[in-house]
Short mmCIF file of C-alpha atoms in Angstrom, two decimals:
data_model
loop_
_atom_site.label_atom_id
_atom_site.label_comp_id
_atom_site.label_asym_id
_atom_site.label_seq_id
_atom_site.Cartn_x
_atom_site.Cartn_y
_atom_site.Cartn_z
CA MET A 1183 0.21 0.16 -0.38
CA GLY A 1184 2.79 2.43 1.25
CA ALA A 1185 4.57 1.70 -2.23
CA ASP A 1186 1.55 2.20 -4.66
CA MET A 1187 0.85 5.75 -2.03
CA ASN A 1188 4.69 6.86 -3.43
CA VAL A 1189 4.13 5.78 -7.18
CA LYS A 1190 0.74 7.25 -7.35
CA MET A 1191 2.58 11.12 -5.52
CA SER A 1192 5.77 10.84 -8.28
CA LEU A 1193 3.43 10.10 -11.02
CA ILE A 1194 1.00 13.84 -9.79
CA TYR A 1195 4.50 15.97 -8.57
CA LYS A 1196 7.17 15.24 -11.11
CA PRO A 1197 4.64 16.81 -13.65
CA LEU A 1198 4.12 20.12 -11.88
CA LEU A 1199 7.72 20.50 -11.26
CA ILE A 1200 8.81 20.20 -14.89
CA LEU A 1201 6.27 22.84 -15.32
CA SER A 1202 7.19 24.70 -11.95
CA ALA A 1203 10.79 25.26 -13.78
CA ILE A 1204 9.80 25.67 -17.38
CA PHE A 1205 7.68 29.28 -16.08
CA ALA A 1206 10.83 29.70 -14.01
CA THR A 1207 12.99 30.31 -16.68
CA THR A 1208 10.46 31.52 -18.31
CA ILE A 1209 9.95 34.98 -15.10
CA ILE A 1210 14.38 34.44 -15.96
CA VAL A 1211 14.25 34.38 -20.03
CA GLY A 1212 11.52 37.03 -20.71
CA PRO A 1213 13.57 40.21 -19.30
CA ALA A 1214 17.16 39.70 -20.83
CA LEU A 1215 14.87 39.21 -24.46
CA ALA A 1216 13.48 42.53 -23.98
CA GLN A 1217 16.68 43.91 -23.25
CA THR A 1218 18.47 42.59 -25.96
CA THR A 1219 15.72 43.52 -28.62
CA ALA A 1220 15.79 47.45 -28.87
CA PRO A 1221 14.50 49.12 -31.69
CA PRO A 1222 17.24 49.63 -34.83
CA VAL A 1223 18.87 52.77 -36.01
CA TRP A 1224 17.99 52.35 -39.58
CA ASN A 1225 15.05 51.14 -41.18
CA SER A 1226 15.45 48.27 -43.75
CA THR A 1227 14.90 49.90 -46.68
CA CYS A 1228 15.85 53.95 -47.77
CA THR A 1229 13.29 56.28 -50.67
CA ALA A 1230 14.96 57.92 -52.51
CA SER A 1231 14.84 61.43 -52.60
CA THR A 1232 16.41 64.74 -53.67
CA THR A 1233 16.70 67.89 -51.39
CA THR A 1234 17.82 71.78 -52.25
CA LEU A 1235 18.94 74.17 -50.34
CA ASP A 1236 19.02 77.85 -51.91
CA TYR A 1237 20.69 80.86 -49.66
CA THR A 1238 18.76 82.13 -46.68
CA GLY A 1239 21.22 83.92 -45.17
CA ALA A 1240 21.71 81.38 -41.75
CA ASN A 1241 22.25 78.04 -40.91
CA GLN A 1242 19.28 75.39 -42.12
CA ASN A 1243 18.41 72.34 -41.34
CA TYR A 1244 18.59 68.95 -42.64
CA VAL A 1245 17.19 65.79 -41.25
CA VAL A 1246 18.37 62.52 -42.79
CA PRO A 1247 15.30 60.37 -43.95
CA ASN A 1248 14.89 56.94 -41.70
CA GLY A 1249 16.49 53.79 -43.50
CA CYS A 1250 19.42 56.05 -45.19
CA ARG A 1251 23.09 55.34 -44.37
CA VAL A 1252 24.38 57.51 -47.14
CA VAL A 1253 23.60 60.87 -48.56
CA THR A 1254 25.33 62.55 -51.55
CA ILE A 1255 25.93 65.83 -51.58
CA LYS A 1256 26.90 68.38 -54.32
CA SER A 1257 27.90 71.99 -53.18
CA TRP A 1258 28.95 74.75 -55.11
CA GLY A 1259 29.98 78.38 -53.36
CA ALA A 1260 28.94 81.82 -54.26
CA GLY A 1261 30.25 84.02 -56.92
CA GLY A 1262 31.92 86.78 -56.33
CA GLY A 1263 31.36 90.82 -57.03
CA GLY A 1264 31.72 92.62 -59.80
CA GLY A 1265 33.97 95.83 -59.64
CA ALA A 1266 32.41 99.44 -60.54
CA GLY A 1267 34.03 100.99 -64.11
CA GLY A 1268 35.22 104.72 -63.39
CA ASP A 1269 35.13 107.03 -66.44
CA GLY A 1270 38.14 105.82 -68.43
CA ARG A 1271 38.03 102.26 -68.06
CA VAL A 1272 35.62 99.29 -66.58
CA GLY A 1273 35.11 97.28 -63.65
CA ALA A 1274 36.62 93.34 -62.87
CA ALA A 1275 34.13 90.78 -63.36
CA GLY A 1276 34.07 88.57 -59.51
CA GLY A 1277 35.27 85.18 -60.31
CA GLY A 1278 32.76 82.19 -59.84
CA GLY A 1279 32.18 80.02 -57.45
CA GLY A 1280 34.31 76.14 -56.37
CA TYR A 1281 32.46 72.80 -56.45
CA ALA A 1282 32.11 70.31 -54.23
CA THR A 1283 30.82 66.68 -53.92
CA ALA A 1284 31.75 63.22 -51.91
CA MET A 1285 29.35 60.37 -50.77
CA VAL A 1286 28.54 60.30 -47.18
CA ALA A 1287 28.18 57.87 -44.67
CA VAL A 1288 25.11 59.17 -42.10
CA ILE A 1289 22.38 57.59 -39.23
CA GLY A 1290 18.20 57.71 -40.20
CA GLY A 1291 17.36 60.74 -38.84
CA GLU A 1292 20.36 62.59 -37.10
CA THR A 1293 20.72 66.26 -38.56
CA LEU A 1294 23.03 67.81 -40.58
CA THR A 1295 23.66 71.50 -40.05
CA VAL A 1296 23.36 73.32 -44.14
CA LYS A 1297 25.37 76.64 -44.53
CA VAL A 1298 24.67 77.81 -48.29
CA GLY A 1299 26.63 80.73 -49.61
CA GLY A 1300 25.70 84.40 -50.45
CA ALA A 1301 26.65 86.25 -53.02
CA GLY A 1302 29.74 88.71 -53.10
CA VAL A 1303 27.82 91.86 -53.48
CA ARG A 1304 28.84 94.85 -56.41
CA GLY A 1305 31.17 97.57 -55.73
CA LEU A 1306 29.46 101.09 -56.89
CA TYR A 1307 30.57 103.77 -59.04
CA ASN A 1308 31.10 107.57 -57.34
CA SER A 1309 31.99 110.63 -59.85
CA THR A 1310 34.99 109.10 -61.36
CA VAL A 1311 36.03 106.02 -60.17
CA GLY A 1312 35.00 102.48 -59.01
CA ALA A 1313 34.82 100.69 -56.11
CA GLY A 1314 35.98 96.83 -55.80
CA GLY A 1315 33.83 94.20 -55.25
CA GLY A 1316 33.17 91.41 -52.02
CA GLY A 1317 34.07 88.09 -52.23
CA GLY A 1318 31.31 85.33 -51.91
CA GLY A 1319 30.88 83.52 -49.60
CA TYR A 1320 31.66 79.39 -48.84
CA SER A 1321 28.97 76.91 -49.08
CA ALA A 1322 29.13 73.52 -46.72
CA VAL A 1323 27.28 71.01 -45.10
CA TYR A 1324 28.57 70.25 -41.18
CA ARG A 1325 27.87 67.37 -38.90
CA GLY A 1326 28.00 69.31 -35.67
CA ALA A 1327 31.15 71.43 -35.43
CA THR A 1328 32.70 68.85 -37.63
CA ALA A 1329 33.09 69.88 -41.27
CA LEU A 1330 31.72 66.93 -43.96
CA LEU A 1331 32.77 69.13 -47.19
CA ILE A 1332 33.06 72.54 -48.30
CA ALA A 1333 32.96 74.92 -51.82
CA GLY A 1334 35.07 77.91 -51.80
CA ALA A 1335 33.99 80.64 -52.80
CA GLY A 1336 35.46 83.28 -55.67
CA GLY A 1337 36.64 86.56 -55.41
CA GLY A 1338 35.75 90.25 -56.22
CA GLY A 1339 36.72 91.93 -58.81
CA GLY A 1340 38.32 95.35 -59.04
CA GLY A 1341 37.46 98.54 -59.48
CA GLY A 1342 38.18 100.66 -62.36
CA ASP A 1343 39.56 103.75 -62.76
CA ASN A 1344 39.18 107.53 -64.54
CA GLY A 1345 42.43 107.66 -66.31
CA THR A 1346 43.09 105.82 -69.42
CA THR A 1347 45.97 103.53 -68.45
CA GLY A 1348 45.74 99.08 -67.97
CA ALA A 1349 43.09 97.83 -66.72
CA SER A 1350 41.06 96.53 -63.20
CA GLY A 1351 41.92 92.83 -62.15
CA ALA A 1352 39.62 89.44 -62.00
CA GLY A 1353 38.06 88.18 -58.73
CA GLY A 1354 40.06 84.55 -58.57
CA ALA A 1355 37.40 81.18 -58.98
CA GLY A 1356 36.83 79.12 -55.82
CA GLY A 1357 38.46 75.68 -56.02
CA GLY A 1358 39.29 72.75 -56.02
CA VAL A 1359 41.97 72.07 -52.91
CA ASN A 1360 43.08 75.15 -54.28
CA GLY A 1361 42.04 78.46 -54.89
CA VAL A 1362 42.43 80.90 -58.05
CA ASP A 1363 44.36 84.22 -57.58
CA GLY A 1364 42.94 86.90 -58.84
CA THR A 1365 44.53 89.13 -61.26
CA ASP A 1366 46.90 91.77 -61.19
CA ALA A 1367 46.11 95.46 -62.44
CA GLY A 1368 49.03 96.13 -63.41
CA THR A 1369 51.21 97.11 -60.64
CA MET A 1370 48.37 96.45 -58.12
CA ILE A 1371 48.70 93.35 -57.02
CA ALA A 1372 46.33 91.03 -56.28
CA GLY A 1373 45.09 88.38 -53.81
CA ASN A 1374 46.00 84.95 -53.95
CA GLY A 1375 43.92 81.98 -53.71
CA GLY A 1376 43.52 79.53 -50.15
CA THR A 1377 45.22 76.41 -49.79
CA SER A 1378 44.38 72.94 -48.23
CA SER A 1379 46.23 74.11 -44.89
CA ALA A 1380 46.81 78.21 -44.91
CA GLY A 1381 44.54 81.90 -46.42
CA GLY A 1382 45.54 83.27 -49.61
CA ALA A 1383 48.42 85.61 -49.44
CA ALA A 1384 47.20 89.77 -49.74
CA GLY A 1385 47.80 90.92 -52.13
CA THR A 1386 51.35 93.32 -52.10
CA ALA A 1387 51.31 96.43 -48.87
CA MET A 1388 51.41 99.51 -51.49
CA GLN A 1389 48.45 101.62 -49.89
CA SER A 1390 49.21 104.98 -49.34
CA GLY A 1391 48.77 107.65 -47.37
CA THR A 1392 45.60 107.13 -44.25
CA GLY A 1393 44.51 103.77 -46.18
CA ALA A 1394 43.50 100.33 -45.62
CA GLU A 1395 45.70 97.45 -46.99
CA PRO A 1396 44.48 94.38 -48.09
CA THR A 1397 44.07 91.66 -45.31
CA ALA A 1398 45.45 88.12 -45.95
CA GLY A 1399 42.58 85.35 -46.10
CA SER A 1400 42.23 82.81 -43.31
CA SER A 1401 40.78 79.36 -41.75
CA LEU A 1402 36.84 79.69 -43.40
CA GLN A 1403 37.27 83.87 -44.60
CA GLY A 1404 38.05 86.14 -47.39
CA GLY A 1405 40.73 89.24 -46.90
CA ALA A 1406 39.44 92.10 -47.32
CA GLY A 1407 40.05 94.12 -50.29
CA GLY A 1408 42.93 97.42 -49.99
CA ILE A 1409 41.89 101.28 -49.97
CA ASP A 1410 44.02 103.82 -50.48
CA GLU A 1411 42.26 107.12 -48.76
CA THR A 1412 39.58 106.85 -46.25
CA ALA A 1413 38.88 110.77 -46.86
CA THR A 1414 35.76 112.23 -47.38
CA GLY A 1415 34.82 110.54 -50.05
CA THR A 1416 35.50 107.07 -49.92
CA SER A 1417 32.68 104.65 -50.56
CA GLY A 1418 30.52 101.84 -52.57
CA GLY A 1419 33.36 98.58 -51.69
CA GLY A 1420 30.63 95.84 -51.65
CA ALA A 1421 29.72 94.17 -49.24
CA GLY A 1422 31.47 90.04 -49.18
CA GLY A 1423 28.88 87.38 -49.17
CA VAL A 1424 27.53 85.23 -45.53
CA PHE A 1425 29.75 82.66 -44.87
CA GLY A 1426 33.26 84.24 -45.36
CA GLY A 1427 33.05 86.05 -47.94
CA GLY A 1428 35.92 89.72 -47.81
CA ALA A 1429 34.64 93.07 -48.29
CA GLY A 1430 35.72 94.63 -51.26
CA GLY A 1431 37.08 97.76 -51.01
CA ASN A 1432 36.25 100.97 -50.63
CA MET A 1433 37.00 104.00 -53.91
CA SER A 1434 37.83 107.36 -52.69
CA SER A 1435 36.59 110.33 -55.78
CA THR A 1436 38.10 112.73 -53.96
CA ASN A 1437 41.43 111.40 -54.83
CA SER A 1438 40.68 108.84 -57.48
CA ARG A 1439 41.85 105.64 -56.27
CA THR A 1440 39.70 102.67 -57.02
CA GLY A 1441 39.62 99.71 -54.49
CA GLY A 1442 40.35 96.16 -54.72
CA GLY A 1443 38.73 92.85 -54.46
CA GLY A 1444 37.61 91.35 -51.46
CA GLY A 1445 39.02 87.78 -51.22
CA GLY A 1446 36.79 84.38 -51.56
CA GLY A 1447 35.19 82.52 -48.71
CA GLY A 1448 36.53 78.50 -48.65
CA TYR A 1449 37.92 76.12 -46.34
CA PHE A 1450 41.04 78.63 -46.48
CA GLY A 1451 39.76 81.49 -47.78
CA GLY A 1452 41.33 84.28 -50.40
CA GLY A 1453 43.46 87.18 -49.76
CA GLY A 1454 42.17 90.73 -51.25
CA GLY A 1455 43.55 92.55 -54.04
CA ASN A 1456 45.70 95.75 -53.96
CA ALA A 1457 43.15 99.02 -54.67
CA ALA A 1458 44.82 101.64 -56.63
CA ASN A 1459 47.58 103.98 -55.34
CA ALA A 1460 48.14 106.42 -57.17
CA ALA A 1461 45.20 108.40 -60.17
CA ASN A 1462 45.04 106.75 -63.22
CA LEU A 1463 46.02 103.07 -61.70
CA ASN A 1464 42.95 100.36 -61.10
CA GLY A 1465 41.81 97.77 -58.46
CA ALA A 1466 43.31 94.23 -57.87
CA GLY A 1467 41.33 90.99 -57.62
CA GLY A 1468 40.78 89.50 -54.98
CA GLY A 1469 41.09 85.27 -54.85
CA GLY A 1470 39.17 82.50 -53.91
CA GLY A 1471 38.58 79.94 -51.50
CA SER A 1472 39.83 76.08 -51.46
CA GLY A 1473 37.17 73.78 -51.32
CA MET A 1474 37.56 70.67 -48.08
CA LEU A 1475 36.52 66.93 -48.42
CA PRO A 1476 35.80 64.60 -45.78
CA THR A 1477 38.77 62.88 -44.53
CA GLY A 1478 38.50 59.15 -45.66
CA GLY A 1479 35.84 60.05 -47.98
CA THR A 1480 34.93 59.76 -51.68
CA GLY A 1481 34.69 63.24 -53.65
CA THR A 1482 35.53 65.04 -55.62
CA LEU A 1483 36.68 69.21 -55.34
CA THR A 1484 36.08 71.12 -58.69
CA ALA A 1485 37.74 74.66 -59.08
CA GLY A 1486 35.94 77.68 -61.42
CA SER A 1487 37.54 78.94 -64.77
CA GLY A 1488 36.53 82.86 -64.74
CA THR A 1489 32.50 83.73 -64.13
CA THR A 1490 31.79 80.26 -64.47
CA PRO A 1491 31.96 78.17 -61.25
CA GLY A 1492 32.54 74.82 -60.68
CA ASN A 1493 30.32 71.48 -62.50
CA SER A 1494 28.82 74.45 -64.50
CA GLY A 1495 27.11 72.21 -66.55
CA ASP A 1496 25.48 70.32 -63.95
CA ALA A 1497 21.42 70.79 -63.67
CA ALA A 1498 21.00 70.90 -60.55
CA ARG A 1499 23.26 74.26 -60.53
CA GLY A 1500 20.82 75.86 -62.29
CA THR A 1501 22.45 79.55 -62.17
CA ALA A 1502 23.92 79.11 -58.60
CA GLY A 1503 28.12 80.41 -58.60
CA ASN A 1504 28.22 83.19 -61.40
CA GLY A 1505 30.43 85.38 -60.79
CA GLY A 1506 28.87 89.23 -61.73
CA GLY A 1507 30.06 91.13 -63.84
CA GLY A 1508 32.36 94.51 -63.70
CA GLY A 1509 30.73 97.68 -64.38
CA ALA A 1510 31.61 98.90 -67.43
CA LEU A 1511 32.25 102.43 -67.56
CA SER A 1512 30.59 104.85 -65.22
CA THR A 1513 28.83 101.90 -64.14
CA ASN A 1514 28.74 99.68 -60.74
CA GLY A 1515 29.75 96.69 -60.81
CA THR A 1516 26.90 93.17 -61.23
CA THR A 1517 26.74 91.42 -57.43
CA GLY A 1518 27.53 87.99 -58.00
CA ASN A 1519 24.58 84.69 -57.64
CA ASN A 1520 24.08 82.70 -54.25
CA GLY A 1521 25.59 79.52 -54.20
CA ARG A 1522 23.79 76.19 -53.67
CA VAL A 1523 23.60 72.45 -51.88
CA VAL A 1524 22.20 69.91 -52.85
CA ILE A 1525 21.43 66.59 -51.24
CA TYR A 1526 20.53 63.12 -52.35
CA THR A 1527 18.91 59.97 -50.40
CA ASN A 1528 19.50 55.96 -52.68
CA ALA A 1529 16.99 53.48 -52.26
CA GLN A 1530 19.74 50.97 -50.42
#
């Protein structure tokens, strides 16, 4: 009888012990599984899209769509402003913006900061001579404080004089690895283009009286164009474009002295061009700013040429990055064109 009872009790309790063990395991394993199944940082698909960002004068945000791990960026720096024409000589044109493109690894949902360069403003004519045009602003995309790529901008053109000797100097185009040097105006020396490691040198210091020498470019900033006189009557230098454009040099109608062109913004900005240091001379052009690509990334930098920006044939550019034309005799110069940034996502 006792043995039979032991067998029966074993048959009853053994399954219960097994079930108890199973439930105990479930209670332990369940929470562990929940901790290891966090949502993924990207979805399984990325929808193809194109986002065009034009100039606003301030930083803009681009939020990477969910599911996207790579974007392709195209960027054009702004064009430099043209110098004004004097009574005897026309003003010189501003340089076209540089072009930068790269494929960049991203995380869906992250926010990138976009800076679209503003155009270099035209130089103005006043009474007898012309002022220099301002340098354009660079265009760039940042992750936090780290630049992913930068497209350099064109330098401003020099102002024309009221005499009949020589010619004003054009602004250099944006880079490329290096910005393009501005053009000299006879003995008035132009600003150099920015490089991959330093700002462009300013035009040789040749100003007289109480004028302001042109300044060299620096990190992200173009140099200012030279001003030969600061007496009553100096005015008209074109403002530098937003995001690093250097100001064009004023002209002096009282002493018939023209202004130099401002340097373009970039990874390193171009130097400012020299102003005329005597009557019957013309202003020199500012140098273009350099471009920059992400370390270890896949991309291309293309310098502009003359007033034409880099990769000018790309339909996505529109008219972005054109350099402004120099003013005709006794006429204001033309403001350059703003930059542009275009960001593409691809189905992945």
